[in-house]
XYZ file of C-alpha atoms in Angstrom:
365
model
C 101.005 -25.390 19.229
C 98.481 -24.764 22.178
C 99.632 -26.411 25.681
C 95.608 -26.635 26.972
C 93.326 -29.441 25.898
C 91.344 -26.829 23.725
C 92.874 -24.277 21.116
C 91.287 -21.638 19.963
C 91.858 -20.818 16.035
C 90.504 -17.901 14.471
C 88.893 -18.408 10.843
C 87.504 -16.056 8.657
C 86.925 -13.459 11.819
C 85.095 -16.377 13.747
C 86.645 -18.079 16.854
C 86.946 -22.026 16.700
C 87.780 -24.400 19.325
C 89.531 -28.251 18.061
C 89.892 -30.727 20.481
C 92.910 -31.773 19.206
C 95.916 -29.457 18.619
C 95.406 -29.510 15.002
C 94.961 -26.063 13.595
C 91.706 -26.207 10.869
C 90.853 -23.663 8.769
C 87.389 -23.374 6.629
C 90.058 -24.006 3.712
C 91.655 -27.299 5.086
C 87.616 -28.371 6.004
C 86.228 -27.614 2.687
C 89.548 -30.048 1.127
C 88.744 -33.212 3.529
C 84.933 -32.960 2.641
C 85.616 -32.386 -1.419
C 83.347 -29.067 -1.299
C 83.734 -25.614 -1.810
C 84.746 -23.125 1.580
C 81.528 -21.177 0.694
C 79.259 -24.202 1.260
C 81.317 -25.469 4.421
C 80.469 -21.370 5.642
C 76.912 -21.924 4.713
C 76.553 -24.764 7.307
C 78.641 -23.095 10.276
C 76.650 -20.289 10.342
C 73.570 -22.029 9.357
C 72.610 -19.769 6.588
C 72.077 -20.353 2.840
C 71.167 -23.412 1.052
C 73.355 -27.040 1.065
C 72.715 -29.872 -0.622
C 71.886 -33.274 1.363
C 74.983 -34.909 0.005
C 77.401 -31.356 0.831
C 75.720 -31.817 4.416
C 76.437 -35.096 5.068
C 79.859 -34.675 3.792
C 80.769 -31.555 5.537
C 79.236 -32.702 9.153
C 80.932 -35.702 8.684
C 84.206 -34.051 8.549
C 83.065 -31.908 12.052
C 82.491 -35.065 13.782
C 85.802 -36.709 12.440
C 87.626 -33.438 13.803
C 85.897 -33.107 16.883
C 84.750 -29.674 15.814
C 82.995 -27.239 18.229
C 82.415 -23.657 17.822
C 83.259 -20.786 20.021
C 79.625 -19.591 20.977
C 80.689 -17.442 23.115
C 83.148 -15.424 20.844
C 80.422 -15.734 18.789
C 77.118 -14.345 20.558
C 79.974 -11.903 21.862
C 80.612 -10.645 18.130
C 76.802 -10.517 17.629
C 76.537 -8.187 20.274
C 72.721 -8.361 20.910
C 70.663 -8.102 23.908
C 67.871 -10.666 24.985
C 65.494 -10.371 27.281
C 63.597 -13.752 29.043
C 60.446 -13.164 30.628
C 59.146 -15.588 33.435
C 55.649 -15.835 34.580
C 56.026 -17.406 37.954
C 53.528 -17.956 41.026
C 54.431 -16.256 43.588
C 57.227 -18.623 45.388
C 55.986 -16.558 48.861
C 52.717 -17.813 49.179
C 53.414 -21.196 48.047
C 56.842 -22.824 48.985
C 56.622 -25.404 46.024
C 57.984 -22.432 43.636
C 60.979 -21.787 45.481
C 62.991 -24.408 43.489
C 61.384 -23.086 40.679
C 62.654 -19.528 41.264
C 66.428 -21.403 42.131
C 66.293 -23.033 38.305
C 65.584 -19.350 36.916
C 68.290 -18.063 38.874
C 70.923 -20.608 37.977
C 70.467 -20.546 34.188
C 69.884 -17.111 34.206
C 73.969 -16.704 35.465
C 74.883 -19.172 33.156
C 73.784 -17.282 30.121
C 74.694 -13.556 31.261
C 77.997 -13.685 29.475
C 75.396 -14.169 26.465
C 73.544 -10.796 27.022
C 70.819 -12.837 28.311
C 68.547 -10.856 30.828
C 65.607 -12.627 32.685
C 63.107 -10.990 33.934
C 60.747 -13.063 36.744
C 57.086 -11.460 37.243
C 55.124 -13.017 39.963
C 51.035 -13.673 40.399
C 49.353 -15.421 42.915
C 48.564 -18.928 42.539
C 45.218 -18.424 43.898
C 44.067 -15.656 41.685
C 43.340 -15.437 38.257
C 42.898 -12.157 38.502
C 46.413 -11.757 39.478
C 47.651 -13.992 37.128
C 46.036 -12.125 34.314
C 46.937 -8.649 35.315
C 50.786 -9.891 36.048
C 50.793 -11.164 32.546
C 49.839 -7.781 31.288
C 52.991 -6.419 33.273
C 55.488 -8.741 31.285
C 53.605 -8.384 27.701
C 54.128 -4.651 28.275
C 57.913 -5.406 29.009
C 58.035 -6.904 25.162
C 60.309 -9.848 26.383
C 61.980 -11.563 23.243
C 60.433 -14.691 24.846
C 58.649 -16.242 27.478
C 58.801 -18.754 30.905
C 55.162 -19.805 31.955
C 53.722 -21.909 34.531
C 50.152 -22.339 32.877
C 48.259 -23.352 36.291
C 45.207 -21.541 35.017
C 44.020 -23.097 31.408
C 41.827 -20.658 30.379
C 43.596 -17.454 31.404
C 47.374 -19.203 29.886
C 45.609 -20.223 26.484
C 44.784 -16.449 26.320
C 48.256 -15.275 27.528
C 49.821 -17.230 25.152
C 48.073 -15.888 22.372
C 48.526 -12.508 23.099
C 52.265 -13.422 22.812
C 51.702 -15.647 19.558
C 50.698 -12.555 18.180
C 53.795 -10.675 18.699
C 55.889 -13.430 17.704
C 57.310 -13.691 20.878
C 57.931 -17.755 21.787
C 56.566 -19.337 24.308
C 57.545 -22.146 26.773
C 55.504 -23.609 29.290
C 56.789 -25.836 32.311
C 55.156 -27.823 34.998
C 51.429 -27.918 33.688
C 51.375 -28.456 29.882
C 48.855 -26.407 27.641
C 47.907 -27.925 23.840
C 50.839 -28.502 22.217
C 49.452 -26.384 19.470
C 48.916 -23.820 21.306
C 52.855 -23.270 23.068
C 56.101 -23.704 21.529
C 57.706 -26.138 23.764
C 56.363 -27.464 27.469
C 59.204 -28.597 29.615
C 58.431 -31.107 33.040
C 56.138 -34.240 33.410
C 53.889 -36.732 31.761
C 51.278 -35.584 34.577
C 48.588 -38.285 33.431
C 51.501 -40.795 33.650
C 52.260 -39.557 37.012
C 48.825 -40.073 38.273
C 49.014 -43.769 37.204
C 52.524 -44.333 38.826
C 50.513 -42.643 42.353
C 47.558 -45.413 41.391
C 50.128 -48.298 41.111
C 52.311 -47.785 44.232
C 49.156 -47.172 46.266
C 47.779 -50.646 44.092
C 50.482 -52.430 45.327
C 50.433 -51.630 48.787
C 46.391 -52.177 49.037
C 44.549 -55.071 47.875
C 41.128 -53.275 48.404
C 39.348 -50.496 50.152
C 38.426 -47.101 49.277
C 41.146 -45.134 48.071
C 40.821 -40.788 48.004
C 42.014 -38.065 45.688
C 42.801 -34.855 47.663
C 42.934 -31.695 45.652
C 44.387 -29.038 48.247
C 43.363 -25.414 47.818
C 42.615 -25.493 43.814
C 39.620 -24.837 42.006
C 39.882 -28.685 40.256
C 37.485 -26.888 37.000
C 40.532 -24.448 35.972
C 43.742 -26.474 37.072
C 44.692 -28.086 34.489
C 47.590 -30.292 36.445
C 45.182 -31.522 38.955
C 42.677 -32.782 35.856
C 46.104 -34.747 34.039
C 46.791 -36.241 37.708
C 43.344 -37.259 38.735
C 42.786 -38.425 34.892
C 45.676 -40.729 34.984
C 45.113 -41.957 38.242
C 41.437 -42.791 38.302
C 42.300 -44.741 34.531
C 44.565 -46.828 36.315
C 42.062 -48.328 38.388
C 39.189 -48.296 35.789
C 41.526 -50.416 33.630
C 41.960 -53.037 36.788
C 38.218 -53.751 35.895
C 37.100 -54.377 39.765
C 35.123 -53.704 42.170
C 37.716 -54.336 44.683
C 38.485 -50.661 44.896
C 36.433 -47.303 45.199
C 37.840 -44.105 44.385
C 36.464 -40.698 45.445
C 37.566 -37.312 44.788
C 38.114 -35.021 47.595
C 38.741 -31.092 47.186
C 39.259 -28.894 50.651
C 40.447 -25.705 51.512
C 43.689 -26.031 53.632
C 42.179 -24.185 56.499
C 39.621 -26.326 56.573
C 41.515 -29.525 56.673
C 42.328 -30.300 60.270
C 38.692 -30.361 60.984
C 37.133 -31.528 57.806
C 39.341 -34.441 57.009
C 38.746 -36.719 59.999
C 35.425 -35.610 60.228
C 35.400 -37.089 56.327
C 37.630 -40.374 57.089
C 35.317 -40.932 60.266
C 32.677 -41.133 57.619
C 34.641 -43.499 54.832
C 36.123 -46.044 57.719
C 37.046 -48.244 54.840
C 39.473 -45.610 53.567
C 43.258 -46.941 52.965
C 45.397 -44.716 50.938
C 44.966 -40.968 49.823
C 46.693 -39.639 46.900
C 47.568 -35.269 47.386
C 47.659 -33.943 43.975
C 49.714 -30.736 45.006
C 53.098 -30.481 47.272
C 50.682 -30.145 50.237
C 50.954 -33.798 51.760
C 52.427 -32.239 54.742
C 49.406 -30.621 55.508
C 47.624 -34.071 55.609
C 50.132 -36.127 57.017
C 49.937 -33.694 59.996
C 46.511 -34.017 59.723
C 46.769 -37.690 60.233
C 49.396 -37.793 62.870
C 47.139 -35.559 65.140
C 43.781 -37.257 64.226
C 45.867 -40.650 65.277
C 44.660 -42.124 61.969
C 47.674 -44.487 61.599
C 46.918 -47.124 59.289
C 46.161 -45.075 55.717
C 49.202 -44.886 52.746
C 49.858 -41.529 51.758
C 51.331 -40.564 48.093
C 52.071 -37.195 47.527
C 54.301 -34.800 45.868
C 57.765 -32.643 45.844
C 60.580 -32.699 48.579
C 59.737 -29.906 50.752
C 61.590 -29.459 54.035
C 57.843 -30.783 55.442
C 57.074 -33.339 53.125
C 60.049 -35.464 54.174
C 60.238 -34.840 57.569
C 56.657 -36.979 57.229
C 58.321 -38.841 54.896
C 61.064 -39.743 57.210
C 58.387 -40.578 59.700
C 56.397 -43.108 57.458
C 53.595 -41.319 57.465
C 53.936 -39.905 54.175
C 54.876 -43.257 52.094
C 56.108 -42.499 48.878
C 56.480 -38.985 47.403
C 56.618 -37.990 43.567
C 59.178 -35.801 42.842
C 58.853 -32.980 40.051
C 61.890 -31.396 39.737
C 61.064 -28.204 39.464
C 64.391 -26.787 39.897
C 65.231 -28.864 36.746
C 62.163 -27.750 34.967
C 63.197 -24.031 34.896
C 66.749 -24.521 34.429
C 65.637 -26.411 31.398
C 63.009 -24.057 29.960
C 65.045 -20.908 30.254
C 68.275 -23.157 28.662
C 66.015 -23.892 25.820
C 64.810 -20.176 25.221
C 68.257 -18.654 25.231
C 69.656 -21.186 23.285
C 66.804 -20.648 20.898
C 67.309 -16.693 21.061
C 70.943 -17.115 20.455
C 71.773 -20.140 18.078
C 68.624 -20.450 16.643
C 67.884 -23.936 18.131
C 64.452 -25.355 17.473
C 62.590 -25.662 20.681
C 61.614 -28.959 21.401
C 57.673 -29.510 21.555
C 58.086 -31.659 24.674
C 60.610 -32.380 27.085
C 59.880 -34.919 29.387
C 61.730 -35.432 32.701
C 61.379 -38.663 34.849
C 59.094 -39.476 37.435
C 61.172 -40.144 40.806
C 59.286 -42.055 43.339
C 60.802 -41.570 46.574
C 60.602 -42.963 50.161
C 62.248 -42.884 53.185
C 65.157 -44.740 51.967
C 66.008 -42.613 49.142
C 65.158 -39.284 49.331
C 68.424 -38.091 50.738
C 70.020 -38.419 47.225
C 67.884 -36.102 45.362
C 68.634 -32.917 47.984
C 71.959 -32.689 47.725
């Protein structure tokens, strides 16, 4: 008898773990379920064709057991490399893919005992250019499948291809290309999270004008700023009043400490703003220096900046994406699809967390 909580059994050359101390063999499974051991083998491994009924009977008996394979023994008897390649923005020239990096990281340990190597390639999040000659680096590196932040739509529907065509998977996180297009997209309902930004700035102003910054982007080709602003100006087209105006603002962060008051000097009746990237920091400080005291602010991500402002009220509420979670769930998907044969999942949705001054200390711990 084992003295842990788990035993490990070997059956048939294949490592088995029961919950209970109960010793079952492929044999004593195939008796409780009324089927032959070949068809109980068949769905273990996954291989070979069962019959609804056999199914249903056999995974019955699992549950009843509290069956639960050995993956490790068993990627360990497989004895196959995989390699993960991640297309990342560069996480030194924009501080919002740090986290992003961290999730990577973190998964990437968890499945090294499964042969699982990840490669990270960086581009600029400025360039296309870069971003298509980085993506040339990793297709030459033949990954067995692939990590991509799409924040180019164009230049990712073209990536993706190219890696369509060497049947190598793809997964996409943070913006979300046609579902046709990628295998799986792991992060946020973006045109959802532009409403939630149009509500909470809704419920805090009864009327004025109301502005959409888009910080350092070229709005034609970012794909995530479109879902945002989308679901954000539909919100208010939906109130069906004129008690609100909304206007569109895109700026060059260099350009902001002047061009931003000069542009709220101009639109006096201006009462919240809504920052489409993780750059709310850069307006809040704006604000704070321009003494313009009296406008809500909704914004994005926790960075180190964004809640000190938060902390300060000037930055009211801040959406937060979880990007550390968004990696750590794309690359858990891929190896788990590389190893087990999982399905990747055409969407994965995480929540939207709205946090404020009162709350944020629980999601940076």
């Amino acid at each position: 008898m084992c003295s842990n909580t788990y035993c490990f059994v070997k059956i048939s050359t294949v490592l088995y773990i029961c919950e209970n101390e109960k010793k079952y063999t492929i044999k004593d499974i195939a008796a409780l379920a009324g089927v032959s051991k070949g068809t109980v083998d068949r769905v273990l491994h996954k291989r070979g064709k069962v019959s609804e009924e056999a199914l249903a009977k056999v995974n019955r008996i699992l549950e009843d057991i509290d069956y639960k394979p050995n993956v490790i023994a068993r990627n360990l008897k497989n004895n196959k490399d995989y390699h993960i390649g991640v297309l990342l923005p560069n996480p030194d020239i924009d501080n919002y893919w740090k986290r992003c990096k961290e999730g990577i990281l973190s998964a990437s340990q968890v499945f090294m005992p499964f042969n699982v190597n990840v490669t990270i390639v960086t581009y600029d999040p400025r360039s296309t250019v870069s971003f298509k000659k980085k993506h040339q680096v990793l297709l030459k590196q033949n990954p067995d499948a692939v990590l991509l932040a799409p924040l180019f739509y164009k230049e990712a529907k073209k990536a993706i291809s190219d890696y369509k065509k060497l049947n190598i998977p793809v997964l996409t996180f943070n913006n979300q290309v046609s579902p046709e297009i990628a295998d799986g997209f792991v992060g946020q309902d973006l045109i959802q999270s532009g409403r939630v930004a149009a509500k909470l700035l809704h419920s805090m102003i009864k009327t004025g004008d109301i502005t959409i910054i888009h910080i350092n982007e070229d709005i034609t080709n970012a794909l995530h700023m479109q879902q945002k602003e989308k679901g954000f100006t539909t919100y208010f087209k939906e109130l069906n009043t004129s008690l609100f105006k909304i206007t569109t603002l895109q700026i060059e962060a260099k350009k902001l400490q002047t061009a931003l008051p000069e542009y709220l000097n101009s639109h006096p009746n201006t009462k919240g703003l809504f920052i489409t990237t993780s750059k709310s920091y850069l307006v809040a400080q704006t604000l704070e220096t321009a003494n313009f005291s009296d406008i809500s602010l909704i914004g994005y991500d926790l960075l180190d900046l964004n809640i000190d402002y938060l902390k300060s009220e000037i930055i009211t509420f801040l959406i937060n994406q979880n990007p550390k979670q968004q990696t750590y769930l794309g690359i858990t998907k891929l190896a788990e699809h590389l190893i087990y044969q999982n399905e990747i999942k055409k969407k994965t949705l995480l929540p939207i967390d709205i946090i404020n001054s009162e709350n944020f200390s629980l999601y940076i711990q």
